[in-house]
Amino acid sequence: MNPGQTQRRPWIVGVSGASGTPYAAAVLRALLDAGESVDLVVSRASRLTLLDETGLAFRDAHWRQDLRDWLARGADGKPVTFDVGIDDVRHWSAGDLAAGPSSGSYPTKGMLIVPASTACVAGVALGLSKDLLQRAASVTLKERRRLVVAVRETPLSGQTLRQLVALDDAGATVLPASPGFYAGGTHIQDLVDFVAGRVLDAAGVRHRLYRRWEGELGGGSRTD
């Protein structure tokens, strides 16, 4: 790095195999819109979910084009809904345990797991490192950086609840992917953006994804 050059400090975004790939897309778009750098880890299981939910593939050898197609798609499935630049995204293969995010000396702002499956929750809570996503999450916790876990499952078993409590005790923010309706959303994208916005709130990243509560009943129904 040249003297005076600012060191890149990305957010790691981990996408696990739970249903809810539109949540991940909304978080990624908002991070990039906010001028944040992103390191992306897409698990093998999540690629099957992405294919099932959107019809899109995510391939390591073609990740740039696949990511563009994914982020351009709205939650309703319509292609070319969004125009997103991905110049400041770095992709790491989920099987690459020698990747930058596997080490605590690799500088990051923290990690967002969106969506987080119960298998992912269990792996992180137990400190496993079966893939780069779990390893990066363990590193984030040990380095005392922000970790937001947007768990997407219902109902939750007692075992998963205990694992979520363990993550909370370790310093993570457990954020169920539960849309709020007080913001006046009228489309599926609005509900997706609400969850994505709450993830970014927990990370301390500014955004304008949803109407915030202002203490006025019926405020979410205004059209202004």
Short mmCIF file of C-alpha atoms in Angstrom, two decimals:
data_model
loop_
_atom_site.label_atom_id
_atom_site.label_comp_id
_atom_site.label_asym_id
_atom_site.label_seq_id
_atom_site.Cartn_x
_atom_site.Cartn_y
_atom_site.Cartn_z
CA MET A 1 0.00 0.00 0.00
CA ASN A 2 1.31 3.43 -0.93
CA PRO A 3 1.91 5.96 1.88
CA GLY A 4 -1.24 7.95 2.52
CA GLN A 5 -3.46 5.44 0.73
CA THR A 6 -6.61 4.58 2.67
CA GLN A 7 -6.78 0.93 3.66
CA ARG A 8 -9.85 -0.85 2.35
CA ARG A 9 -12.11 -2.05 5.18
CA PRO A 10 -15.06 -3.94 3.75
CA TRP A 11 -18.17 -5.42 5.24
CA ILE A 12 -18.23 -9.18 4.82
CA VAL A 13 -21.62 -10.34 3.59
CA GLY A 14 -22.24 -14.05 4.03
CA VAL A 15 -25.20 -15.64 2.25
CA SER A 16 -26.19 -19.02 3.69
CA GLY A 17 -28.66 -21.60 2.41
CA ALA A 18 -31.82 -20.33 4.11
CA SER A 19 -34.74 -19.05 2.06
CA GLY A 20 -34.56 -15.28 1.66
CA THR A 21 -32.02 -14.46 -1.03
CA PRO A 22 -33.90 -11.19 -1.80
CA TYR A 23 -32.88 -10.00 1.69
CA ALA A 24 -29.23 -10.53 0.79
CA ALA A 25 -29.63 -8.69 -2.51
CA ALA A 26 -31.27 -5.72 -0.78
CA VAL A 27 -28.49 -5.52 1.83
CA LEU A 28 -25.81 -5.68 -0.85
CA ARG A 29 -27.45 -2.95 -2.94
CA ALA A 30 -27.82 -0.67 0.08
CA LEU A 31 -24.22 -1.18 1.22
CA LEU A 32 -22.91 -0.32 -2.23
CA ASP A 33 -25.29 2.66 -2.47
CA ALA A 34 -23.87 3.90 0.85
CA GLY A 35 -20.35 3.76 -0.60
CA GLU A 36 -19.30 0.75 1.46
CA SER A 37 -16.86 -1.92 0.30
CA VAL A 38 -18.11 -5.49 0.31
CA ASP A 39 -16.45 -8.88 0.57
CA LEU A 40 -18.98 -11.49 -0.53
CA VAL A 41 -19.13 -15.15 0.51
CA VAL A 42 -21.94 -17.21 -1.04
CA SER A 43 -22.24 -20.68 0.47
CA ARG A 44 -22.77 -23.75 -1.66
CA ALA A 45 -26.21 -24.35 -0.17
CA SER A 46 -27.26 -20.75 -0.84
CA ARG A 47 -26.52 -21.18 -4.54
CA LEU A 48 -29.19 -23.87 -4.68
CA THR A 49 -31.61 -21.58 -2.85
CA LEU A 50 -30.80 -18.70 -5.20
CA LEU A 51 -31.44 -20.92 -8.22
CA ASP A 52 -34.72 -22.09 -6.73
CA GLU A 53 -35.96 -18.62 -5.71
CA THR A 54 -34.80 -16.62 -8.72
CA GLY A 55 -33.80 -19.04 -11.46
CA LEU A 56 -30.31 -17.50 -11.39
CA ALA A 57 -27.03 -19.35 -11.00
CA PHE A 58 -24.05 -18.10 -9.01
CA ARG A 59 -20.76 -19.44 -10.31
CA ASP A 60 -17.28 -18.66 -9.04
CA ALA A 61 -15.89 -18.38 -12.56
CA HIS A 62 -18.65 -15.95 -13.63
CA TRP A 63 -19.46 -14.29 -10.33
CA ARG A 64 -19.41 -10.72 -11.62
CA GLN A 65 -22.05 -11.26 -14.26
CA ASP A 66 -24.08 -13.53 -12.00
CA LEU A 67 -23.96 -10.95 -9.20
CA ARG A 68 -25.04 -8.16 -11.55
CA ASP A 69 -28.01 -10.23 -12.72
CA TRP A 70 -28.96 -11.06 -9.14
CA LEU A 71 -28.75 -7.52 -7.78
CA ALA A 72 -30.65 -6.13 -10.76
CA ARG A 73 -33.63 -8.37 -10.01
CA GLY A 74 -36.46 -7.14 -7.80
CA ALA A 75 -37.99 -9.20 -5.02
CA ASP A 76 -40.99 -9.79 -7.30
CA GLY A 77 -38.74 -11.55 -9.77
CA LYS A 78 -38.66 -8.82 -12.41
CA PRO A 79 -35.23 -8.51 -14.04
CA VAL A 80 -33.43 -5.19 -14.60
CA THR A 81 -35.31 -3.51 -11.76
CA PHE A 82 -32.17 -2.01 -10.21
CA ASP A 83 -28.96 -0.59 -11.65
CA VAL A 84 -26.11 -1.43 -9.29
CA GLY A 85 -22.37 -0.95 -9.68
CA ILE A 86 -20.27 -3.74 -8.19
CA ASP A 87 -16.80 -2.28 -8.64
CA ASP A 88 -16.10 -2.39 -4.89
CA VAL A 89 -17.21 -6.00 -4.37
CA ARG A 90 -14.65 -8.74 -3.81
CA HIS A 91 -15.85 -12.31 -4.03
CA TRP A 92 -14.33 -15.17 -2.06
CA SER A 93 -15.19 -18.79 -2.77
CA ALA A 94 -16.90 -20.48 0.18
CA GLY A 95 -14.37 -23.29 0.03
CA ASP A 96 -11.35 -20.98 0.20
CA LEU A 97 -10.21 -21.25 3.81
CA ALA A 98 -7.03 -19.34 2.94
CA ALA A 99 -9.06 -16.28 1.90
CA GLY A 100 -8.55 -12.88 3.49
CA PRO A 101 -11.60 -13.01 5.81
CA SER A 102 -10.29 -16.25 7.37
CA SER A 103 -7.69 -14.24 9.31
CA GLY A 104 -8.16 -11.73 12.08
CA SER A 105 -5.37 -9.60 10.59
CA TYR A 106 -7.52 -8.98 7.51
CA PRO A 107 -9.18 -5.59 8.14
CA THR A 108 -12.99 -5.51 8.01
CA LYS A 109 -15.77 -3.47 9.57
CA GLY A 110 -17.69 -6.60 10.50
CA MET A 111 -19.91 -9.24 8.99
CA LEU A 112 -23.56 -9.57 8.03
CA ILE A 113 -25.04 -13.04 7.51
CA VAL A 114 -28.17 -12.59 5.41
CA PRO A 115 -30.08 -14.85 5.45
CA ALA A 116 -28.75 -17.15 8.16
CA SER A 117 -29.93 -20.76 8.15
CA THR A 118 -30.22 -22.75 11.37
CA ALA A 119 -27.31 -24.89 10.18
CA CYS A 120 -25.23 -21.73 9.79
CA VAL A 121 -26.34 -20.52 13.23
CA ALA A 122 -25.29 -23.83 14.77
CA GLY A 123 -21.91 -23.81 13.04
CA VAL A 124 -21.07 -20.28 14.13
CA ALA A 125 -22.36 -20.80 17.68
CA LEU A 126 -20.21 -23.91 18.04
CA GLY A 127 -17.15 -22.23 16.54
CA LEU A 128 -16.97 -24.55 13.55
CA SER A 129 -15.18 -23.63 10.34
CA LYS A 130 -16.60 -26.01 7.78
CA ASP A 131 -16.44 -23.26 5.15
CA LEU A 132 -15.28 -19.68 4.75
CA LEU A 133 -18.62 -18.27 5.86
CA GLN A 134 -18.42 -19.95 9.25
CA ARG A 135 -14.72 -19.22 9.61
CA ALA A 136 -15.20 -15.53 8.81
CA ALA A 137 -18.00 -15.32 11.37
CA SER A 138 -15.80 -16.93 14.04
CA VAL A 139 -13.02 -14.46 13.22
CA THR A 140 -15.46 -11.56 13.43
CA LEU A 141 -16.51 -12.64 16.92
CA LYS A 142 -13.01 -13.23 18.24
CA GLU A 143 -11.86 -9.84 16.93
CA ARG A 144 -14.88 -8.18 18.62
CA ARG A 145 -16.19 -6.79 15.35
CA ARG A 146 -19.86 -6.40 14.55
CA LEU A 147 -21.65 -9.58 13.54
CA VAL A 148 -25.31 -9.40 12.50
CA VAL A 149 -27.09 -12.72 12.04
CA ALA A 150 -30.39 -12.40 10.14
CA VAL A 151 -31.86 -15.78 10.98
CA ARG A 152 -34.62 -16.96 8.63
CA GLU A 153 -36.52 -19.94 10.01
CA THR A 154 -39.87 -20.71 11.60
CA PRO A 155 -40.69 -22.24 13.97
CA LEU A 156 -37.47 -22.27 15.99
CA SER A 157 -36.48 -25.35 17.96
CA GLY A 158 -35.19 -25.14 21.51
CA GLN A 159 -31.75 -26.14 20.29
CA THR A 160 -31.63 -23.28 17.78
CA LEU A 161 -32.90 -20.84 20.39
CA ARG A 162 -30.07 -21.85 22.72
CA GLN A 163 -27.57 -21.38 19.89
CA LEU A 164 -28.97 -17.91 19.16
CA VAL A 165 -28.60 -17.02 22.85
CA ALA A 166 -24.99 -18.23 22.66
CA LEU A 167 -24.39 -15.92 19.69
CA ASP A 168 -25.92 -13.02 21.58
CA ASP A 169 -23.71 -13.80 24.57
CA ALA A 170 -20.69 -13.81 22.23
CA GLY A 171 -21.51 -10.30 21.05
CA ALA A 172 -23.47 -10.93 17.86
CA THR A 173 -26.73 -9.17 17.01
CA VAL A 174 -29.45 -11.74 16.37
CA LEU A 175 -31.91 -10.21 13.92
CA PRO A 176 -34.83 -12.40 12.80
CA ALA A 177 -35.89 -11.67 9.22
CA SER A 178 -39.29 -10.38 10.33
CA PRO A 179 -40.81 -7.61 8.18
CA GLY A 180 -42.55 -4.75 9.96
CA PHE A 181 -45.79 -3.35 8.54
CA TYR A 182 -45.90 0.03 10.27
CA ALA A 183 -43.64 1.51 7.59
CA GLY A 184 -46.51 1.45 5.10
CA GLY A 185 -45.06 -1.06 2.63
CA THR A 186 -47.38 -1.96 -0.22
CA HIS A 187 -45.12 -4.23 -2.29
CA ILE A 188 -43.00 -7.29 -1.56
CA GLN A 189 -39.87 -5.20 -2.16
CA ASP A 190 -40.94 -2.83 0.63
CA LEU A 191 -41.11 -5.71 3.12
CA VAL A 192 -37.75 -7.05 1.97
CA ASP A 193 -36.21 -3.59 2.23
CA PHE A 194 -37.53 -3.22 5.79
CA VAL A 195 -35.59 -6.27 6.93
CA ALA A 196 -32.52 -5.19 4.97
CA GLY A 197 -32.77 -1.76 6.57
CA ARG A 198 -32.90 -3.22 10.06
CA VAL A 199 -29.78 -5.26 9.27
CA LEU A 200 -28.00 -2.07 8.23
CA ASP A 201 -29.30 -0.27 11.32
CA ALA A 202 -27.65 -2.95 13.45
CA ALA A 203 -24.43 -2.48 11.49
CA GLY A 204 -24.53 1.32 11.82
CA VAL A 205 -24.76 1.92 8.06
CA ARG A 206 -26.95 4.78 6.85
CA HIS A 207 -29.71 4.02 4.39
CA ARG A 208 -33.17 5.09 3.25
CA LEU A 209 -34.78 1.72 2.76
CA TYR A 210 -37.91 2.23 4.85
CA ARG A 211 -40.00 4.87 6.60
CA ARG A 212 -39.00 5.10 10.24
CA TRP A 213 -41.43 5.25 13.13
CA GLU A 214 -41.97 8.86 14.20
CA GLY A 215 -44.50 8.41 16.98
CA GLU A 216 -47.53 9.15 14.81
CA LEU A 217 -50.24 6.55 14.41
CA GLY A 218 -51.05 6.02 10.74
CA GLY A 219 -47.86 7.73 9.64
CA GLY A 220 -46.89 4.76 7.51
CA SER A 221 -50.01 5.13 5.39
CA ARG A 222 -49.05 8.60 4.16
CA THR A 223 -48.06 8.87 0.53
CA ASP A 224 -45.92 12.02 0.85
#
